[in-house]
Amino acid sequence: MGFTPPPQLKSGLFGARGPAAGPQPTGVTPPPKAKGPSGIRIEQRIGVQAPAEVIWDVIYDLERWHEWNPLYPRAAGRIALGGTLDLTLALPGQPERQIQPVVLEWVPNEQLHWRLSMMGGLMKSVRFIEIDALSETGCIVNNGELFQGLMAKTVLRQAGRSIHRGFGQMNEALKARAESIWAQRQG
């Protein structure tokens, strides 16, 4: 009895068949498309002329955030998986408030993610600061938050612009701080 090999499949992103793969074999269901987390995402990106390590050092040093960070003028805690941070959130045009997010994950020189639950769990968010190294001395910093829950749309209608502005202000301050440190190390 002969063995018939399976048809050759060409995969696109995340294992889905791309258009160049030709028609689907009869009776074969393509795999589901990969989905990211659902919710409303607000983010700001900025280019920084400093190595990822320098940017990370600025982010990791919570005790000195008050020196440069207009969005979080007070920060305490330890960046560790499951650790609780104690932050003062100062959104432009809104009163300051205390938040205690929990660190979801962190990778030195790459990312810091934390989770926050508000309004008795009716709104949850995942905050992210990610560093993408483009070269040894140039990076893109992605600073944002993914909002989920029943009250997310309502709250973001009121505060979304302020949050977006706050992320932009934090990015500009992070850029200035990291580039200044890098220039001092070079000179």
CSV table of C-alpha atoms in Angstrom, one decimal, residues 71-72 74 76 84-90 97-102 114 116-118 125 127 145:
chain,number,residue,atom,x,y,z
A,71,LEU,CA,2.6,61.9,34.5
A,72,TYR,CA,3.8,60.1,37.6
A,74,ARG,CA,5.7,60.2,42.7
A,76,ALA,CA,7.5,53.9,44.8
A,84,THR,CA,2.6,46.4,43.7
A,85,LEU,CA,3.7,49.9,42.7
A,86,ASP,CA,2.5,53.0,44.5
A,87,LEU,CA,2.1,55.8,42.0
A,88,THR,CA,0.6,59.3,41.9
A,89,LEU,CA,-1.1,59.8,38.6
A,90,ALA,CA,-1.2,63.4,37.3
A,97,ARG,CA,-4.8,60.5,42.3
A,98,GLN,CA,-3.1,57.5,43.9
A,99,ILE,CA,-3.0,54.2,42.0
A,100,GLN,CA,-1.6,50.8,43.0
A,101,PRO,CA,-1.0,48.8,39.9
A,102,VAL,CA,0.4,45.2,39.9
A,114,TRP,CA,1.4,46.6,34.8
A,116,LEU,CA,-4.8,48.2,37.2
A,117,SER,CA,-8.4,47.5,38.2
A,118,MET,CA,-10.7,50.5,38.8
A,125,SER,CA,-6.3,48.4,32.1
A,127,ARG,CA,-0.2,49.8,31.0
A,145,GLU,CA,-2.5,51.6,27.9
